[in-house]
Short mmCIF file of C-alpha atoms in Angstrom, two decimals:
data_model
loop_
_atom_site.label_atom_id
_atom_site.label_comp_id
_atom_site.label_asym_id
_atom_site.label_seq_id
_atom_site.Cartn_x
_atom_site.Cartn_y
_atom_site.Cartn_z
CA MET R 1 32.42 19.53 -11.46
CA ARG R 2 28.75 19.73 -13.45
CA HIS R 3 31.89 19.34 -16.84
CA LEU R 4 33.26 16.60 -15.92
CA ILE R 5 30.62 14.42 -15.84
CA PRO R 6 27.88 15.01 -19.23
CA SER R 7 23.89 16.27 -18.66
CA TYR R 8 23.38 12.83 -20.37
CA ILE R 9 25.03 10.65 -17.74
CA ARG R 10 24.27 13.08 -14.88
CA VAL R 11 20.92 12.68 -15.51
CA PRO R 12 20.02 8.47 -15.30
CA VAL R 13 22.01 8.30 -12.30
CA MET R 14 20.46 11.23 -10.34
CA PHE R 15 17.39 8.93 -11.82
CA PHE R 16 18.76 5.83 -10.95
CA ALA R 17 18.88 6.61 -7.46
CA ILE R 18 15.55 8.05 -6.64
CA ALA R 19 14.11 4.70 -8.92
CA GLY R 20 15.87 3.06 -6.75
CA LEU R 21 15.52 4.92 -3.28
CA VAL R 22 11.90 4.31 -4.22
CA GLU R 23 12.59 0.41 -4.76
CA TYR R 24 13.49 0.78 -0.72
CA PHE R 25 11.65 2.25 0.94
CA VAL R 26 8.24 1.05 -0.23
CA ASP R 27 7.11 -2.16 0.27
CA SER R 28 6.11 -4.23 -2.60
CA GLY R 29 6.37 -7.62 -2.61
CA ASP R 30 8.47 -10.12 -4.45
CA GLN R 31 7.30 -7.33 -7.91
CA PRO R 32 8.77 -4.38 -8.36
CA ALA R 33 7.38 -0.89 -6.60
CA PHE R 34 6.22 0.43 -9.67
CA ILE R 35 4.59 -2.27 -11.16
CA ALA R 36 2.72 -3.52 -8.14
CA GLN R 37 2.31 0.29 -7.92
CA PRO R 38 0.56 1.88 -10.05
CA ILE R 39 1.30 5.12 -9.18
CA ILE R 40 4.84 5.09 -8.65
CA LEU R 41 5.59 4.42 -12.39
CA LEU R 42 4.34 7.50 -12.73
CA PHE R 43 6.37 9.28 -10.99
CA LEU R 44 9.35 8.60 -12.03
CA LEU R 45 8.38 9.64 -15.43
CA LEU R 46 7.84 12.72 -13.23
CA VAL R 47 10.92 12.56 -12.09
CA LEU R 48 12.94 12.25 -15.51
CA LEU R 49 10.45 15.17 -16.79
CA VAL R 50 12.00 17.20 -14.36
CA LEU R 51 15.75 16.78 -15.13
CA ILE R 52 15.78 16.91 -18.17
CA ALA R 53 13.67 19.31 -17.57
CA ILE R 54 16.14 21.41 -15.59
CA GLU R 55 19.12 20.50 -17.44
CA GLY R 56 17.40 22.73 -19.53
CA ILE R 57 17.29 25.83 -17.96
CA VAL R 58 20.92 24.53 -16.39
CA ASN R 59 22.22 25.31 -20.03
CA SER R 60 19.75 28.60 -20.59
CA LEU R 61 21.69 29.82 -18.20
CA ASP R 62 24.93 29.19 -19.64
CA ASN R 63 23.69 30.46 -23.13
CA ILE R 64 22.94 33.18 -21.19
CA LEU R 65 26.87 33.35 -18.91
CA TYR R 66 27.95 32.75 -21.95
CA GLN R 67 26.20 36.27 -24.52
CA SER R 68 27.57 38.28 -21.40
CA LEU R 69 31.20 37.36 -21.25
CA ASP R 70 33.81 39.23 -23.50
CA GLU R 71 35.74 37.44 -26.48
CA GLU R 72 38.19 36.35 -24.18
CA GLY R 73 35.56 35.51 -22.14
CA LYS R 74 33.75 32.73 -24.59
CA LYS R 75 37.35 31.85 -25.84
CA ARG R 76 38.38 29.88 -22.37
CA TYR R 77 34.70 29.07 -21.94
CA LEU R 78 33.72 26.69 -25.39
CA ALA R 79 37.47 25.69 -24.64
CA SER R 80 36.06 24.48 -21.05
CA GLN R 81 33.65 23.17 -23.16
CA THR R 82 35.73 20.55 -25.04
CA LYS R 83 37.25 19.66 -22.48
CA THR R 84 34.52 17.33 -21.52
CA PRO R 85 34.47 13.91 -20.67
CA LYS R 86 33.11 12.40 -24.68
CA PHE R 87 31.34 8.79 -24.46
CA THR R 88 30.32 9.21 -28.29
CA LYS R 89 26.92 6.14 -28.63
CA VAL R 90 25.26 8.31 -25.36
CA LYS R 91 26.08 11.56 -26.18
CA ALA R 92 24.54 11.06 -29.77
CA PHE R 93 21.31 9.38 -28.38
CA TYR R 94 21.11 12.10 -25.68
CA SER R 95 21.33 14.53 -29.00
CA ASN R 96 18.63 13.59 -30.51
CA LEU R 97 16.32 13.23 -27.17
CA VAL R 98 17.36 16.67 -26.06
CA GLY R 99 16.65 18.10 -30.20
CA LYS R 100 20.18 19.81 -32.31
CA HIS R 101 20.36 23.65 -31.78
CA LYS R 102 22.32 26.57 -33.25
CA PRO R 103 25.69 26.77 -31.02
CA ILE R 104 25.60 29.87 -28.98
CA GLU R 105 27.21 31.61 -31.38
CA GLU R 106 25.23 30.97 -34.09
CA GLU R 107 21.82 32.12 -32.00
CA GLY R 108 21.97 36.31 -33.72
CA GLU R 109 20.14 33.97 -36.82
CA ILE R 110 17.14 32.36 -35.07
CA ILE R 111 16.53 35.68 -33.10
CA LEU R 112 13.30 37.34 -33.75
CA ASP R 113 11.50 40.32 -34.24
CA HIS R 114 10.42 40.72 -30.74
CA ASN R 115 11.24 42.61 -27.04
CA TYR R 116 10.39 42.43 -24.06
CA ASP R 117 12.41 45.74 -22.05
CA GLY R 118 15.21 44.32 -23.97
CA ILE R 119 14.55 40.15 -23.29
CA ARG R 120 15.31 38.80 -27.10
CA GLU R 121 13.29 34.84 -28.40
CA LEU R 122 15.35 32.28 -29.05
CA ASP R 123 13.28 30.48 -32.32
CA ASN R 124 14.21 27.01 -31.04
CA ASN R 125 12.45 24.10 -31.66
CA LEU R 126 10.46 22.03 -29.24
CA PRO R 127 12.79 19.62 -28.44
CA PRO R 128 12.31 15.41 -29.21
CA TRP R 129 11.66 14.01 -25.59
CA TRP R 130 8.98 17.25 -24.86
CA VAL R 131 7.08 16.64 -28.57
CA TYR R 132 7.75 12.54 -27.59
CA SER R 133 5.42 12.67 -24.13
CA PHE R 134 3.39 15.04 -25.74
CA TYR R 135 2.27 12.07 -28.80
CA ILE R 136 2.57 9.92 -25.61
CA SER R 137 0.56 10.91 -23.70
CA ILE R 138 -2.04 12.08 -26.65
CA VAL R 139 -1.58 8.20 -27.12
CA PHE R 140 -2.99 7.14 -23.42
CA ALA R 141 -5.29 9.86 -23.19
CA VAL R 142 -7.25 7.77 -26.13
CA ILE R 143 -7.19 4.64 -24.21
CA TYR R 144 -7.49 5.10 -21.01
CA MET R 145 -11.17 6.85 -23.13
CA VAL R 146 -12.18 3.50 -24.99
CA ARG R 147 -11.03 1.47 -21.45
CA TYR R 148 -13.61 3.16 -19.28
CA HIS R 149 -16.13 5.34 -21.82
CA VAL R 150 -17.29 2.98 -23.95
CA LEU R 151 -15.92 -0.11 -22.92
CA ASN R 152 -16.55 0.19 -20.12
CA ALA R 153 -13.85 -1.14 -17.86
CA ASP R 154 -13.77 -1.53 -14.46
CA ASP R 155 -12.62 1.46 -12.96
CA GLN R 156 -10.52 3.22 -9.67
CA PHE R 157 -13.55 2.46 -7.65
CA VAL R 158 -15.27 -1.10 -9.17
CA GLU R 159 -11.35 -2.00 -8.85
CA TYR R 160 -11.06 -1.01 -4.77
CA GLU R 161 -15.30 -2.60 -3.69
CA MET R 162 -13.50 -5.58 -5.79
CA GLU R 163 -9.60 -5.16 -3.53
CA TYR R 164 -11.42 -4.35 -0.63
CA ALA R 165 -14.54 -7.57 -0.43
CA GLU R 166 -11.34 -9.88 -1.51
CA ALA R 167 -9.14 -8.53 2.21
CA ASN R 168 -12.55 -8.44 3.79
CA LYS R 169 -12.61 -12.53 2.70
CA ALA R 170 -8.88 -12.87 3.46
CA ILE R 171 -9.68 -11.67 7.25
CA GLU R 172 -12.40 -13.53 7.70
CA GLU R 173 -10.53 -16.87 6.45
CA TYR R 174 -8.03 -15.56 8.97
CA LYS R 175 -9.87 -15.24 10.98
CA LYS R 176 -11.48 -18.75 11.74
CA THR R 177 -7.07 -20.15 11.71
CA ALA R 178 -6.54 -17.23 14.65
CA LYS R 179 -8.03 -18.48 17.57
CA GLY R 180 -6.39 -15.11 18.76
CA LEU R 181 -9.03 -14.10 17.20
CA VAL R 182 -12.34 -15.38 17.21
CA ASP R 183 -15.51 -13.74 18.32
CA PHE R 184 -19.45 -15.95 19.00
CA ASN R 185 -19.82 -16.39 15.10
CA THR R 186 -16.51 -17.87 14.17
CA VAL R 187 -15.60 -19.31 17.68
CA GLU R 188 -15.32 -23.24 17.62
CA LEU R 189 -15.53 -25.96 19.69
CA LEU R 190 -11.88 -26.28 21.20
CA THR R 191 -10.40 -30.39 21.63
CA GLU R 192 -6.65 -29.98 22.16
CA THR R 193 -5.16 -30.28 26.03
CA ALA R 194 -3.28 -27.69 25.60
CA ASP R 195 -6.15 -25.32 24.88
CA LEU R 196 -8.08 -27.41 28.24
CA LYS R 197 -6.35 -27.53 31.02
CA ALA R 198 -5.75 -23.53 30.08
CA GLY R 199 -8.80 -23.18 29.62
CA GLN R 200 -9.33 -25.55 33.26
CA LYS R 201 -7.02 -22.77 34.85
CA ILE R 202 -9.11 -19.97 33.85
CA PHE R 203 -12.77 -21.33 35.01
CA GLU R 204 -10.85 -23.16 38.88
CA ALA R 205 -9.28 -19.22 39.26
CA ASN R 206 -12.17 -16.85 38.12
CA CYS R 207 -16.34 -19.62 38.35
CA VAL R 208 -16.13 -21.91 40.86
CA ALA R 209 -16.86 -19.55 43.33
CA CYS R 210 -20.68 -19.57 41.62
CA HIS R 211 -20.06 -23.25 39.17
CA MET R 212 -18.65 -25.27 42.24
CA VAL R 213 -15.09 -26.87 40.79
CA ASP R 214 -17.03 -29.95 39.63
CA GLY R 215 -19.66 -28.32 38.02
CA GLY R 216 -22.38 -28.85 39.74
CA GLY R 217 -24.17 -24.52 40.30
CA GLY R 218 -24.48 -23.16 43.78
CA ILE R 219 -25.02 -19.02 42.62
CA GLY R 220 -24.68 -19.83 39.09
CA PRO R 221 -27.01 -22.54 37.31
CA ASN R 222 -26.05 -26.71 36.62
CA LEU R 223 -23.37 -27.04 34.09
CA THR R 224 -23.09 -30.74 33.49
CA ASP R 225 -27.31 -31.28 32.96
CA ASN R 226 -28.38 -30.06 28.69
CA HIS R 227 -30.81 -27.06 30.55
CA TRP R 228 -29.51 -24.06 29.05
CA ILE R 229 -30.29 -20.50 30.13
CA LEU R 230 -29.04 -18.72 27.18
CA GLY R 231 -28.31 -21.60 24.42
CA GLY R 232 -25.67 -23.71 24.61
CA GLY R 233 -22.61 -25.02 22.39
CA ILE R 234 -19.81 -23.63 22.24
CA LYS R 235 -21.31 -20.15 20.49
CA ASN R 236 -23.86 -20.22 22.80
CA VAL R 237 -21.61 -20.25 26.08
CA PHE R 238 -18.88 -18.36 24.26
CA LYS R 239 -21.42 -15.31 23.99
CA THR R 240 -21.73 -15.51 27.55
CA VAL R 241 -18.74 -15.83 28.95
CA SER R 242 -18.17 -12.79 26.47
CA GLU R 243 -21.31 -10.30 26.97
CA GLY R 244 -21.90 -11.91 30.73
CA GLY R 245 -25.45 -13.20 31.57
CA ARG R 246 -28.73 -11.95 31.89
CA SER R 247 -29.51 -8.82 33.17
CA GLY R 248 -29.12 -7.65 36.90
CA LYS R 249 -28.84 -11.45 37.46
CA GLY R 250 -26.35 -12.83 34.97
CA MET R 251 -22.29 -12.68 35.69
CA ILE R 252 -20.30 -10.05 34.93
CA ALA R 253 -18.85 -9.57 31.26
CA TRP R 254 -16.07 -11.39 31.56
CA LYS R 255 -14.65 -10.13 27.36
CA GLN R 256 -12.94 -6.52 29.53
CA SER R 257 -10.57 -9.01 31.67
CA LEU R 258 -9.99 -12.05 28.85
CA LYS R 259 -8.20 -12.82 25.84
CA PRO R 260 -10.07 -14.25 22.64
CA LEU R 261 -8.63 -16.71 23.31
CA GLU R 262 -8.82 -17.57 26.63
CA MET R 263 -12.57 -17.00 26.30
CA ALA R 264 -12.78 -19.73 24.10
CA GLN R 265 -10.02 -22.17 26.27
CA VAL R 266 -12.14 -21.78 29.45
CA SER R 267 -15.68 -21.69 26.94
CA SER R 268 -14.71 -25.80 25.41
CA TYR R 269 -13.74 -26.76 29.13
CA VAL R 270 -17.09 -26.28 30.14
CA LEU R 271 -18.54 -27.90 28.01
CA GLN R 272 -16.90 -30.58 29.24
CA PHE R 273 -18.58 -31.21 32.01
CA GLN R 274 -21.77 -32.29 30.43
CA GLY R 275 -23.11 -35.42 31.40
CA THR R 276 -20.57 -35.91 34.91
CA THR R 277 -22.06 -35.99 37.54
CA PRO R 278 -21.20 -33.79 40.11
CA ALA R 279 -21.64 -33.84 43.95
CA ASN R 280 -24.07 -31.60 44.51
CA PRO R 281 -25.84 -30.82 41.36
CA LYS R 282 -28.56 -27.39 41.35
CA ASP R 283 -31.81 -28.50 39.86
CA VAL R 284 -32.60 -27.60 36.91
CA GLU R 285 -32.72 -24.82 35.03
CA GLY R 286 -33.70 -22.82 31.63
CA ASP R 287 -34.51 -24.76 28.43
CA ILE R 288 -33.12 -28.69 27.23
CA TRP R 289 -30.53 -27.38 24.75
CA VAL R 290 -30.06 -29.62 21.23
CA ASP R 291 -26.86 -28.43 19.08
CA ASP R 292 -28.97 -27.23 15.50
CA ASP R 293 -25.71 -28.99 14.03
CA SER R 294 -27.11 -32.61 15.35
CA LYS R 295 -30.89 -32.67 13.96
CA GLU R 296 -30.91 -34.96 11.65
#
């Protein structure tokens, strides 16, 4: 089967098959994987070199096998080789890439005098693909040195810090619009009817025992006046709901049982009591709260 498909066909087919698998399994968005992640390009180049090297090793083993055959066997071997399909242009390109070598029957002309336990050495030239790769590596090394050690371009550590900062900024921007990810630093007052109704249900299920259904207060403080023990405004109310009240005599921390969105909803609903008149208002507690944003 191997002789039916030339190596200059096998190598590209196997290479593009591996590249296709990498492209399929690596999530690179709209860009090709080897562009989005340059390390993949390096990996693919390494794969190509390995495939070419394997072909070279297999050809060397074929040579050894040929040398071990008798004259009749060599004739049969050469006859089988001539049956390989010919793709002239591709074959010429591949031949230029791997270089010219002496035919097996002429290798005796380039055998060196060195003899290691019966193993003889051939004076073959290095394959052009290897030489070109070596030259490319030298050019790459020079460009890399000039760019990063002479011109002091951003290295991978600086690039990491920049990308990390951009990612954190994107996360913070996302949190501003993602209701379910808010905390007391990013929470905003919710005014949509659906959010306020959800907050009312949470309040009536968990808070009326201490604050009364109209917010007038009982065990807990009055929510209708402008006095606050731990500060007013959506951020302070959210923090109080989340972290709990004063140690030993305040309410529990509801972050254990309510989601961030639910705490934002009930906090926004609580602020709806401001300025209303409850049936039995509790005496004022705490200090008058003035929102800093409302100051001129």
